[in-house]
Short mmCIF file of C-alpha atoms and ligand atoms in Angstrom, two decimals:
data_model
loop_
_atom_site.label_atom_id
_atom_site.label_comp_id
_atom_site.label_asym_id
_atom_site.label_seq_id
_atom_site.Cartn_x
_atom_site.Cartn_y
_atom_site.Cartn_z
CA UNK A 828 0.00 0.00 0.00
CA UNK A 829 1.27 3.06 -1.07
CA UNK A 830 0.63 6.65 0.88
CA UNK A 831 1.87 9.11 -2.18
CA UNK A 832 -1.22 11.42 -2.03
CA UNK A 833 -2.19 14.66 -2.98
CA UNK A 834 0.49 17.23 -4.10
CA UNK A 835 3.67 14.93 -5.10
CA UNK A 836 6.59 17.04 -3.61
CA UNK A 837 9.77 17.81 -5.68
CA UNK A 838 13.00 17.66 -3.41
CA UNK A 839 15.72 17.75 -6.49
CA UNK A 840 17.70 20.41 -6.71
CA UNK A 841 16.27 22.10 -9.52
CA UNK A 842 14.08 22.72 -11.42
CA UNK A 843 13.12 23.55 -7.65
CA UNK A 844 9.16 23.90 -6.70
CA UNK A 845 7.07 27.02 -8.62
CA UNK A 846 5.13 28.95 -5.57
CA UNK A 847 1.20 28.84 -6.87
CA UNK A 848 2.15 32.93 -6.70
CA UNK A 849 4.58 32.46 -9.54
CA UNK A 850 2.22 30.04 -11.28
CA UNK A 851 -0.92 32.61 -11.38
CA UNK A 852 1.11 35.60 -12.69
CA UNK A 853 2.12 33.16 -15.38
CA UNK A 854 -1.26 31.78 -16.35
CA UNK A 855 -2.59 34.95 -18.33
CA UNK A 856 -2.88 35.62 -22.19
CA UNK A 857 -0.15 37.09 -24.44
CA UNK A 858 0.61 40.88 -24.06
CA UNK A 859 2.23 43.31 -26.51
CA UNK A 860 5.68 42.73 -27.09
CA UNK A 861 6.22 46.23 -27.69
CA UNK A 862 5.26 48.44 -25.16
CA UNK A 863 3.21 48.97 -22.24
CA UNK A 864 3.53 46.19 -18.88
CA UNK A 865 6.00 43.60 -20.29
CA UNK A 866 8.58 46.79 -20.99
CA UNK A 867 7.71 47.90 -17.17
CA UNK A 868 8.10 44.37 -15.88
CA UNK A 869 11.39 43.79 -17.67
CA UNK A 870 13.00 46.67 -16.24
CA UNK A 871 12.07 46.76 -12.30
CA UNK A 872 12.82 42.55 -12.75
CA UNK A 873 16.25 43.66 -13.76
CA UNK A 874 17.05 46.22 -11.19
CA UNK A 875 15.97 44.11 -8.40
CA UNK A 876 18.46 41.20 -9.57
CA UNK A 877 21.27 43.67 -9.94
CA UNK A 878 19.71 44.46 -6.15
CA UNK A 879 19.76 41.03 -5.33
CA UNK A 880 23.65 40.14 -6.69
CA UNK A 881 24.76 43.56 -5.16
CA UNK A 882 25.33 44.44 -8.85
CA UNK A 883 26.19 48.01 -10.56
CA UNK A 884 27.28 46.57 -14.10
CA UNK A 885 24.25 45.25 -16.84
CA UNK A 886 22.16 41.89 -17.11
CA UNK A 887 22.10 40.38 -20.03
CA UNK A 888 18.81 38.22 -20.08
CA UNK A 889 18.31 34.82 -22.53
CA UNK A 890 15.57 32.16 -22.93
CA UNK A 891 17.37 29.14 -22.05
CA UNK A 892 19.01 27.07 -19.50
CA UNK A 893 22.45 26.80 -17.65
CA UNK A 894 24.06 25.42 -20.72
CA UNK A 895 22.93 28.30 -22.72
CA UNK A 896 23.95 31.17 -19.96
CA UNK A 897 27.79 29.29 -19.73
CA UNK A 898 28.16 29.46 -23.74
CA UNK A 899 26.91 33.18 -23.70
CA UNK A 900 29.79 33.67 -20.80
CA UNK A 901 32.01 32.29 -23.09
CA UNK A 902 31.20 33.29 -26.53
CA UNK A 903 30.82 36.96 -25.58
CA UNK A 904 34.36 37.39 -23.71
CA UNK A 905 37.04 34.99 -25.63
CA UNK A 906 38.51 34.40 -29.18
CA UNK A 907 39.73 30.79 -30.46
CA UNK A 908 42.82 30.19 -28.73
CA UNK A 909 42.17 32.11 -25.59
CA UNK A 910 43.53 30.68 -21.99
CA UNK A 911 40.85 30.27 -19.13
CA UNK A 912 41.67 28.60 -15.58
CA UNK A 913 38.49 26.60 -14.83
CA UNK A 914 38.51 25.76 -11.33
CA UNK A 915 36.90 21.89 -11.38
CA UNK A 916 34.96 20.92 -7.92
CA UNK A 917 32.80 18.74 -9.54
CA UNK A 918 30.51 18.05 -12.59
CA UNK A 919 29.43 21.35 -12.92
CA UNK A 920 32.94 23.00 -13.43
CA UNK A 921 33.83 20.25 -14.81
CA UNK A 922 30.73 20.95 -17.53
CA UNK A 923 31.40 24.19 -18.17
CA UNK A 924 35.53 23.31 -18.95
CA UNK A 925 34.10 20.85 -21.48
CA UNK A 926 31.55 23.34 -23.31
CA UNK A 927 34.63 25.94 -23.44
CA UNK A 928 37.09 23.88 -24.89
CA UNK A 929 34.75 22.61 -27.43
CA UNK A 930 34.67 26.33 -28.56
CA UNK A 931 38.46 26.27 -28.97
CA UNK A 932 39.09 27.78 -25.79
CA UNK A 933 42.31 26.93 -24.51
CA UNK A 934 41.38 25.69 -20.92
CA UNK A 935 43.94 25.02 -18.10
CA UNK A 936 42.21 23.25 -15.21
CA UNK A 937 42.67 23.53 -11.48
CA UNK A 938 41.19 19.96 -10.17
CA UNK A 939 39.82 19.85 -6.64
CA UNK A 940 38.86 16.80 -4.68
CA UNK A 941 34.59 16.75 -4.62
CA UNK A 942 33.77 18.23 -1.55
CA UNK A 943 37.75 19.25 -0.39
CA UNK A 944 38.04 23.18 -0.06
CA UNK A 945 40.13 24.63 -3.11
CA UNK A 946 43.84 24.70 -2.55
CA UNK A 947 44.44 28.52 -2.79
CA UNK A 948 48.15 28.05 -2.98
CA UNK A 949 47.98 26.04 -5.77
CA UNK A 950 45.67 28.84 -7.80
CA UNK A 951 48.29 30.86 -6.40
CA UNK A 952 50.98 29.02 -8.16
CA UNK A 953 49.23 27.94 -10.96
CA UNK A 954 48.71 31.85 -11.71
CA UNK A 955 52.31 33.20 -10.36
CA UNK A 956 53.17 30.72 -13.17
CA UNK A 957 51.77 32.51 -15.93
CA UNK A 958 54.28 35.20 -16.02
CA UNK A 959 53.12 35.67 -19.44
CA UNK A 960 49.53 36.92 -18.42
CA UNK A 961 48.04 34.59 -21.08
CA UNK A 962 45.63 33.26 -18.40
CA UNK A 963 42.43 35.70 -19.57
CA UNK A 964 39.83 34.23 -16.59
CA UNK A 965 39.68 32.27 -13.91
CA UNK A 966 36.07 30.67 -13.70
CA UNK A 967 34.60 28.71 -10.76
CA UNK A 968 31.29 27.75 -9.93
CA UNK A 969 29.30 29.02 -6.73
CA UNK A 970 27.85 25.76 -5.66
CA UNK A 971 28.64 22.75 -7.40
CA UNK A 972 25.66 20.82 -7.21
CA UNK A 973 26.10 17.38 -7.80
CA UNK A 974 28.52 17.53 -5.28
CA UNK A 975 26.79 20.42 -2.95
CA UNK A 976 29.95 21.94 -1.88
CA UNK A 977 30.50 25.59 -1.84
CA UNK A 978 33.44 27.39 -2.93
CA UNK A 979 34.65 30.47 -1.39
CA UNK A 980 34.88 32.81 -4.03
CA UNK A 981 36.31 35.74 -1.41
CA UNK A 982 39.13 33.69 -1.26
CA UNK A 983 39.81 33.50 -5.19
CA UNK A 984 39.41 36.87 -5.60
CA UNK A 985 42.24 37.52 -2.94
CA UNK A 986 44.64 35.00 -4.75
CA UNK A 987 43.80 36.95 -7.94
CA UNK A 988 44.92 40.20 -5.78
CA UNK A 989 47.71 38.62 -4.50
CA UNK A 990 49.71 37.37 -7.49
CA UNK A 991 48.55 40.83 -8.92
CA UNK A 992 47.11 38.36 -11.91
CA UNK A 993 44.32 40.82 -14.07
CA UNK A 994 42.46 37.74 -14.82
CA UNK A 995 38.41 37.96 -14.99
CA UNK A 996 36.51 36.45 -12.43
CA UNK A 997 33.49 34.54 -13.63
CA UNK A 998 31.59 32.66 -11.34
CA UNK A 999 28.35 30.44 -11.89
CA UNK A 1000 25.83 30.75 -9.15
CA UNK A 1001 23.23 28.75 -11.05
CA UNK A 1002 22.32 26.55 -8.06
CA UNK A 1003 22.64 29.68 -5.45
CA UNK A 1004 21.53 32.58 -6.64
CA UNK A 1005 18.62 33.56 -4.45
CA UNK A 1006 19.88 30.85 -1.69
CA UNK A 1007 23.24 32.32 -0.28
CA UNK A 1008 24.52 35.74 -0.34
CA UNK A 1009 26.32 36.82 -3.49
CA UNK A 1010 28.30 40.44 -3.25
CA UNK A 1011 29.14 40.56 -6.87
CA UNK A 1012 30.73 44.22 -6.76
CA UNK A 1013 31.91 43.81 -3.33
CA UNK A 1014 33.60 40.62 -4.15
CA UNK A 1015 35.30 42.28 -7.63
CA UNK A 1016 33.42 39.55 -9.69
CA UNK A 1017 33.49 40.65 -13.58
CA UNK A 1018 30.83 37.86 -15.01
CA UNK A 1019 27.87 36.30 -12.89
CA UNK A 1020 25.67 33.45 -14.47
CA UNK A 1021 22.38 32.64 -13.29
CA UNK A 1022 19.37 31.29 -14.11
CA UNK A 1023 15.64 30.98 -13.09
CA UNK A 1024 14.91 27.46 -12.33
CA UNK A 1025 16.19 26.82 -8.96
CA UNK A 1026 16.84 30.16 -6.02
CA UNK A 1027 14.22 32.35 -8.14
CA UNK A 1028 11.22 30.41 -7.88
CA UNK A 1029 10.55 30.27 -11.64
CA UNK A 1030 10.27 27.70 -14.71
CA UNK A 1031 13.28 26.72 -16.51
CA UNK A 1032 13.88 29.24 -19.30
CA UNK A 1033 15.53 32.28 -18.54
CA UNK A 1034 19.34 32.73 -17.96
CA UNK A 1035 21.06 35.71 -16.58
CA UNK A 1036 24.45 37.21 -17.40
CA UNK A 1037 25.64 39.72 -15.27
CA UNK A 1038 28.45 42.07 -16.40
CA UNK A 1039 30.82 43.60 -14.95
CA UNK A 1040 32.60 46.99 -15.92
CA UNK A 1041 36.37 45.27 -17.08
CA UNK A 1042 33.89 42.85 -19.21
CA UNK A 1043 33.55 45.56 -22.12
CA UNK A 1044 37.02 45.39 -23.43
CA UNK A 1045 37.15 41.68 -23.90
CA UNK A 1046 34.04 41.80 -25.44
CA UNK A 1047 35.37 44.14 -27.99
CA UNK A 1048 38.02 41.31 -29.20
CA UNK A 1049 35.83 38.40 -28.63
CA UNK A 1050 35.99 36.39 -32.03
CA UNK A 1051 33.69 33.86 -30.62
CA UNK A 1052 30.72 36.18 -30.42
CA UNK A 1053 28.04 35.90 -32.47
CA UNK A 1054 25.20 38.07 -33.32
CA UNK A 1055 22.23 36.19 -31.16
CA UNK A 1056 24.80 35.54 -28.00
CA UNK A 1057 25.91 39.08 -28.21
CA UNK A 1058 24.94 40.38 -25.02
CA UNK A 1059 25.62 44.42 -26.03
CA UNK A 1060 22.10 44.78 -27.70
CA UNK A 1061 20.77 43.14 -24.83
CA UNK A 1062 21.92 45.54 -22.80
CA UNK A 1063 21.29 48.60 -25.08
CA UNK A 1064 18.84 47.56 -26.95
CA UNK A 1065 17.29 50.17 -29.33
CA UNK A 1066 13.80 48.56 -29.32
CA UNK A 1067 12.60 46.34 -26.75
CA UNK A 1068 12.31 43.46 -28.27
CA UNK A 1069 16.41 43.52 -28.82
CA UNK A 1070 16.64 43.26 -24.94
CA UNK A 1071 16.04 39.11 -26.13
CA UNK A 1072 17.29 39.15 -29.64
CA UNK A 1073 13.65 38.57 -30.26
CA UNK A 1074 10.43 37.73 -29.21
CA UNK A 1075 10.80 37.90 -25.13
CA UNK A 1076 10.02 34.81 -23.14
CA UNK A 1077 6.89 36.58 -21.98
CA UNK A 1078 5.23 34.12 -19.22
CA UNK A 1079 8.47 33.98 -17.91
CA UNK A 1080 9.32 37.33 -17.02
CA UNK A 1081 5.73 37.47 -15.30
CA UNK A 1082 6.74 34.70 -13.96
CA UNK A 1083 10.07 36.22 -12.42
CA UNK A 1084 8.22 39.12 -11.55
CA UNK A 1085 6.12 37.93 -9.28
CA UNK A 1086 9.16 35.38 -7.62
CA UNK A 1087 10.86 38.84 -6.89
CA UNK A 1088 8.33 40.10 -5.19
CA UNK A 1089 7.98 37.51 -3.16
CA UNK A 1090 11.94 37.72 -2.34
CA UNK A 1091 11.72 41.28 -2.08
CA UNK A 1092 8.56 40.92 0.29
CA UNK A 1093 10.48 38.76 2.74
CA UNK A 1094 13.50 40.35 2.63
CA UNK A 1095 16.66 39.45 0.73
CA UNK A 1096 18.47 38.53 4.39
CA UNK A 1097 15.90 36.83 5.49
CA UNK A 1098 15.36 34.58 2.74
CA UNK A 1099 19.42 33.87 2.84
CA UNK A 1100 18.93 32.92 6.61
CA UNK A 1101 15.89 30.54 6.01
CA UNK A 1102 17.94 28.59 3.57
CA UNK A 1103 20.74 28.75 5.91
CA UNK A 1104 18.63 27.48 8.45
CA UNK A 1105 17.25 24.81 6.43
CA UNK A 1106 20.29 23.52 5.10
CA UNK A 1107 21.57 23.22 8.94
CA UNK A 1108 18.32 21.12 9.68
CA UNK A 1109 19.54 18.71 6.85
CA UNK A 1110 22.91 18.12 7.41
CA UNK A 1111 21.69 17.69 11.49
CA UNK A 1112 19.48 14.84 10.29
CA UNK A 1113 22.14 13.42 8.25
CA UNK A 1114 24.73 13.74 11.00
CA UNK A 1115 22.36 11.59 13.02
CA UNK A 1116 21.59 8.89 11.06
CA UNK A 1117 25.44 8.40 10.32
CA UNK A 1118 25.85 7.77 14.12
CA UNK A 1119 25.15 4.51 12.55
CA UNK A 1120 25.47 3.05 8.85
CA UNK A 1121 26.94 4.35 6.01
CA UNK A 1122 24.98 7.93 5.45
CA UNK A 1123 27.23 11.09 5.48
CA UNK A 1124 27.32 14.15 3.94
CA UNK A 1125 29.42 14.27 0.46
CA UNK A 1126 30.92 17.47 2.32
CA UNK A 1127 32.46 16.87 5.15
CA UNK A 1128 33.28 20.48 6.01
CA UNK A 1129 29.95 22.58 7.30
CA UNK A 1130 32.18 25.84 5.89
CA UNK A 1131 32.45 24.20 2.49
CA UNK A 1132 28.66 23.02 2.35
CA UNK A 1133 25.91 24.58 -0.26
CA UNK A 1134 22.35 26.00 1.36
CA UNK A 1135 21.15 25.19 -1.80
CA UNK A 1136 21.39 21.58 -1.91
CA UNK A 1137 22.60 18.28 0.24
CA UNK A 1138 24.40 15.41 -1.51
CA UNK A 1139 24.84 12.55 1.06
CA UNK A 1140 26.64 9.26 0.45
CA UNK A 1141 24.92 5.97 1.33
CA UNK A 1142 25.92 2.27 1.16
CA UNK A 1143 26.17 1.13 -2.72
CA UNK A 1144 22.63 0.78 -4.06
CA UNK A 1145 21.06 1.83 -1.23
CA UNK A 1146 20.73 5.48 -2.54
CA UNK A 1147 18.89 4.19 -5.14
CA UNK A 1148 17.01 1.84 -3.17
CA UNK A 1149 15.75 5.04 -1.26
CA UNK A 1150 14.95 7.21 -3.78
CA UNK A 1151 12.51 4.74 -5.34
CA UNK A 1152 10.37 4.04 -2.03
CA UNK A 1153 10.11 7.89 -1.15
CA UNK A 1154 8.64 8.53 -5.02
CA UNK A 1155 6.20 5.48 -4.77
CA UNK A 1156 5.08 5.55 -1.31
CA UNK A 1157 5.66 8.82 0.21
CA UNK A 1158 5.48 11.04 -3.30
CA UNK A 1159 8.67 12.88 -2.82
CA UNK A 1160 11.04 13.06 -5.48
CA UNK A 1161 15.12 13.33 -4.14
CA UNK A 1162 17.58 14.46 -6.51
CA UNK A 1163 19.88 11.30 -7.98
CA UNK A 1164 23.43 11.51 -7.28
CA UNK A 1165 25.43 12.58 -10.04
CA UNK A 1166 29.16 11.97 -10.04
CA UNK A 1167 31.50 13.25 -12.94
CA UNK A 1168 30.92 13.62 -17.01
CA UNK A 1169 34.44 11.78 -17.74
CA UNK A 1170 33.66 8.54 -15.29
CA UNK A 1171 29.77 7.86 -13.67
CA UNK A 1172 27.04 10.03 -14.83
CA UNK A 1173 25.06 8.66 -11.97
CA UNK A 1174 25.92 7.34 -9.12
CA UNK A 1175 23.94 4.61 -7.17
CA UNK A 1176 25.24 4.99 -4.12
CA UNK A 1177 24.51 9.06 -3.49
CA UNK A 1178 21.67 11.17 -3.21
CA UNK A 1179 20.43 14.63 -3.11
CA UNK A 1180 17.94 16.83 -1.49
CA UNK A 1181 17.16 20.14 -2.90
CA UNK A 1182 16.53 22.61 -0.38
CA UNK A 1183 16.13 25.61 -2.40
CA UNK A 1184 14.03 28.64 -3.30
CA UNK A 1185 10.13 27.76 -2.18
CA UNK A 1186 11.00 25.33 0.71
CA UNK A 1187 9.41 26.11 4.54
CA UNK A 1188 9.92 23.88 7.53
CA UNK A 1189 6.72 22.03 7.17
CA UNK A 1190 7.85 20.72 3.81
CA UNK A 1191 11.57 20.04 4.48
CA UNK A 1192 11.07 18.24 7.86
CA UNK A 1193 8.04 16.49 6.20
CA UNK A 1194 10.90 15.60 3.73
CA UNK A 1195 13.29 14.13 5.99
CA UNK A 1196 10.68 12.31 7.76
CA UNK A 1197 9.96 10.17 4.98
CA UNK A 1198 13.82 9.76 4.53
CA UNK A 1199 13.60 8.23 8.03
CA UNK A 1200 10.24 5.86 7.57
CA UNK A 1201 12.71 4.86 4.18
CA UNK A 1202 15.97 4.22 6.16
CA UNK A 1203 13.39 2.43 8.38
CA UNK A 1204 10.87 0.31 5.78
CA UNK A 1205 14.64 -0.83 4.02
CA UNK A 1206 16.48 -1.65 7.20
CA UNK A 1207 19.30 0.64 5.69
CA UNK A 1208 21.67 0.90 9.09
CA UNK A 1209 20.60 4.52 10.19
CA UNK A 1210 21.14 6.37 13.72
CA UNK A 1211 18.22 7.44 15.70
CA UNK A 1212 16.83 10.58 16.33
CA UNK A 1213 17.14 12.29 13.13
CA UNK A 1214 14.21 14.48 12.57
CA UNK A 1215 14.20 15.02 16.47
CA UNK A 1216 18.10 16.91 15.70
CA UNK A 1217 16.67 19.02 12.89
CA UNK A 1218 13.86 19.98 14.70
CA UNK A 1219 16.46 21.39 17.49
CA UNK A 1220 17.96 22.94 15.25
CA UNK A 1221 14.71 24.68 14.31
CA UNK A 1222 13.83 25.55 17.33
CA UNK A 1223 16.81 27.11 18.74
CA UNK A 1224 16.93 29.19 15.07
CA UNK A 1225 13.12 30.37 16.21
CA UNK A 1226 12.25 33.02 18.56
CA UNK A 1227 9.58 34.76 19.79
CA UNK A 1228 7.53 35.48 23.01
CA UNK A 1229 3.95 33.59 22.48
C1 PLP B 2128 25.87 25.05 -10.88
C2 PLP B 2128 25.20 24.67 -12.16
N1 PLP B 2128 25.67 25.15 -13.32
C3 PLP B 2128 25.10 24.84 -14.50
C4 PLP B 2128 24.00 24.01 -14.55
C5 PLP B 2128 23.40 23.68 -15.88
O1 PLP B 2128 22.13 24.22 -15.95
P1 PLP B 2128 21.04 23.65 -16.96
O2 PLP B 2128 20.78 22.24 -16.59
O3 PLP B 2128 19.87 24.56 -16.73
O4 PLP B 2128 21.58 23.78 -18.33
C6 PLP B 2128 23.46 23.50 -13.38
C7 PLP B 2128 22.30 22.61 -13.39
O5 PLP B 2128 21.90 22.00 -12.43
C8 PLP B 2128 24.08 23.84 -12.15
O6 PLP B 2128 23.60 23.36 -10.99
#
């Protein structure tokens, strides 16, 4: 006998879940391209992202995905031939190597253990070494997501300062934009990728480049741009419709309209502290059922862990094993685990909860508890007292006189 009833709930890390807010502003007919709301939207949707990445520089928008926002980074800044440092933590630095160098960029990878904090002495050396300056960016992802670490990207902009290298600094925060702070001008970050489907609430479909000031002059040389990448009209655009080389993804920016608001509404802090909250509630619960068994978190440093998303290591098959019995009988969907693009795509003994964007206790303790009835129902070796240690965590977080 299965339980899955009702509203099935989606615990991957991205897509993440659409608030029925988001939804509504969505379901409505076509408007005018041209002028009138959509030009009105468009603008106070971009000012409150630049508000949101502590941005002064331009957003480029796109319809697309990830993918699409990482070959716009690309295509815009560098020529055949260029040097980039890609900074590898995991699949998702790993991806974005692979997509440059199959642009004939010329990339030079710094390779980090999953999970391990990267080796700042070795950037350090790696860009001392390029007494040449031929090293045009260094590139590094926010959060990598398949293995939910998170790098410190204060720290690589101080190696950059220190070896005095003039290197961009691009950084994907795809998985944790809208889910840990991001100081893009305070941290001296030149390129910013983002997109809606996870931190902002919103459908798949609309990537964001933001641009820094030092971005302009490489994108005067870039021989990889072409004309529907090329992010200046989007940014000047001389008739609206320019802003998206196009027809704009209409629904969409509705769509991210109304996730703003809701962001805005609750304050940009305080939706950075519920996911920091949150994510402490997970790794508690994970902590506790590795008292006993083979569950841990894939990141064994809390200072090197994503709020976006968990990634937690079980016996082989047994993440597997899991995931199936909380989709059929609890109707919660956990991310799979993904390991790297050159060895296993996906990994059977790893999985991942998404706790990102529209996610309140209710839903993320209601999540672990049917982690714990699934340890349980698969005698998978577990400690006790998980959801009781995220719960603490809660309330200790919680204050008020009632
Ligand atoms: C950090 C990061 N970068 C890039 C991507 C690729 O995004 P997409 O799947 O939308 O192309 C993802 C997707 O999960 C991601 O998490």
């Amino acid at each position: 006998m299965s339980l899955a009833y009702g509203p099935h709930h989606l615990a991957i890390p991205g897509p993440s879940i659409v608030p029925d807010r988001v939804q509504r502003a969505m379901h409505r007919a076509s408007p005018n391209i041209y002028e009138g709301e959509l030009v009105d939207i468009t603008k106070s949707v971009i000012s409150d992202l630049k508000r949101l990445a502590n941005c002064s520089g331009d957003v480029a928008i796109y319809h697309g995905n990830g993918h699409a926002v990482w070959e716009a980074s690309l295509c815009n800044l560098f020529s055949r031939g260029d040097r980039i440092l890609v900074i590898n933590t995991g699949r998702f630095g790993e991806g974005w190597a692979i997509m440059a160098a199959g642009l004939g960029i010329d990339v030079v990878s710094l390779e980090v253990e999953p999970g391990i904090a990267i080796d700042q002495e070795k950037l350090a050396s790696m860009l001392e070494g390029d007494t040449g300056r031929q090293i045009k960016a260094v590139l590094s992802v926010q959060t990598d997501t398949a293995v939910s670490s998170r790098n410190d990207i204060a720290s690589i902009r101080n190696t950059l300062d220190h070896v005095g290298h003039p290197a961009l600094l691009m950084i994907d925060a795809i998985a944790s934009f809208g889910c840990e702070p991001f100081d893009m001008d305070g941290l001296g970050a030149d390129v910013l990728l983002s997109a809606s489907q996870k931190g902002l609430m919103t459908p798949p479909g609309i990537a964001l480049l933001f641009i820094g000031e030092r971005v302009w002059s490489h994108h005067e040389t870039a021989n990889l741009n072409t004309p529907y990448w090329d992010m200046k009209p989007r940014v000047q655009p001389t008739m609206f419709p320019e802003h998206f080389c196009g027809t704009p993804p209409t629904h969409h920016l509705y769509g991210l309209r109304e996730a703003l608001d809701m962001i805005m509404e609750e304050g940009i802090d305080a939706v950075w502290n519920r996911h920091r909250i949150l994510a402490q509630c997970v790794w508690s619960a994970v902590d506790a059922w590795g008292i006993d068994g083979d569950l841990r978190c894939r990141v064994p440093e809390v200072a090197n862990r994503s709020l976006a998303v968990t990634a937690i290591s079980t016996g082989s098959g047994q993440a597997v094993r899991l995931r199936r019995w909380c989709e059929q009988e609890m109707g919660v969907t956990l991310g799979v685990g993904l390991g790297s693009r050159s060895t296993e795509a996906i990994l059977d003994n790893v999985f991942r909860i998404g706790h990102m964007g529209h996610l309140n206790p209710p839903t993320l303790l209601g999540v672990l508890a049917c982690i714990d009835a699934g340890l349980k129902a698969l005698k998978i070796p577990h400690g006790a007292a998980a959801v009781e240690a995220a719960t603490r965590r809660i309330s200790e977080s919680v204050s008020g006189n009632y």
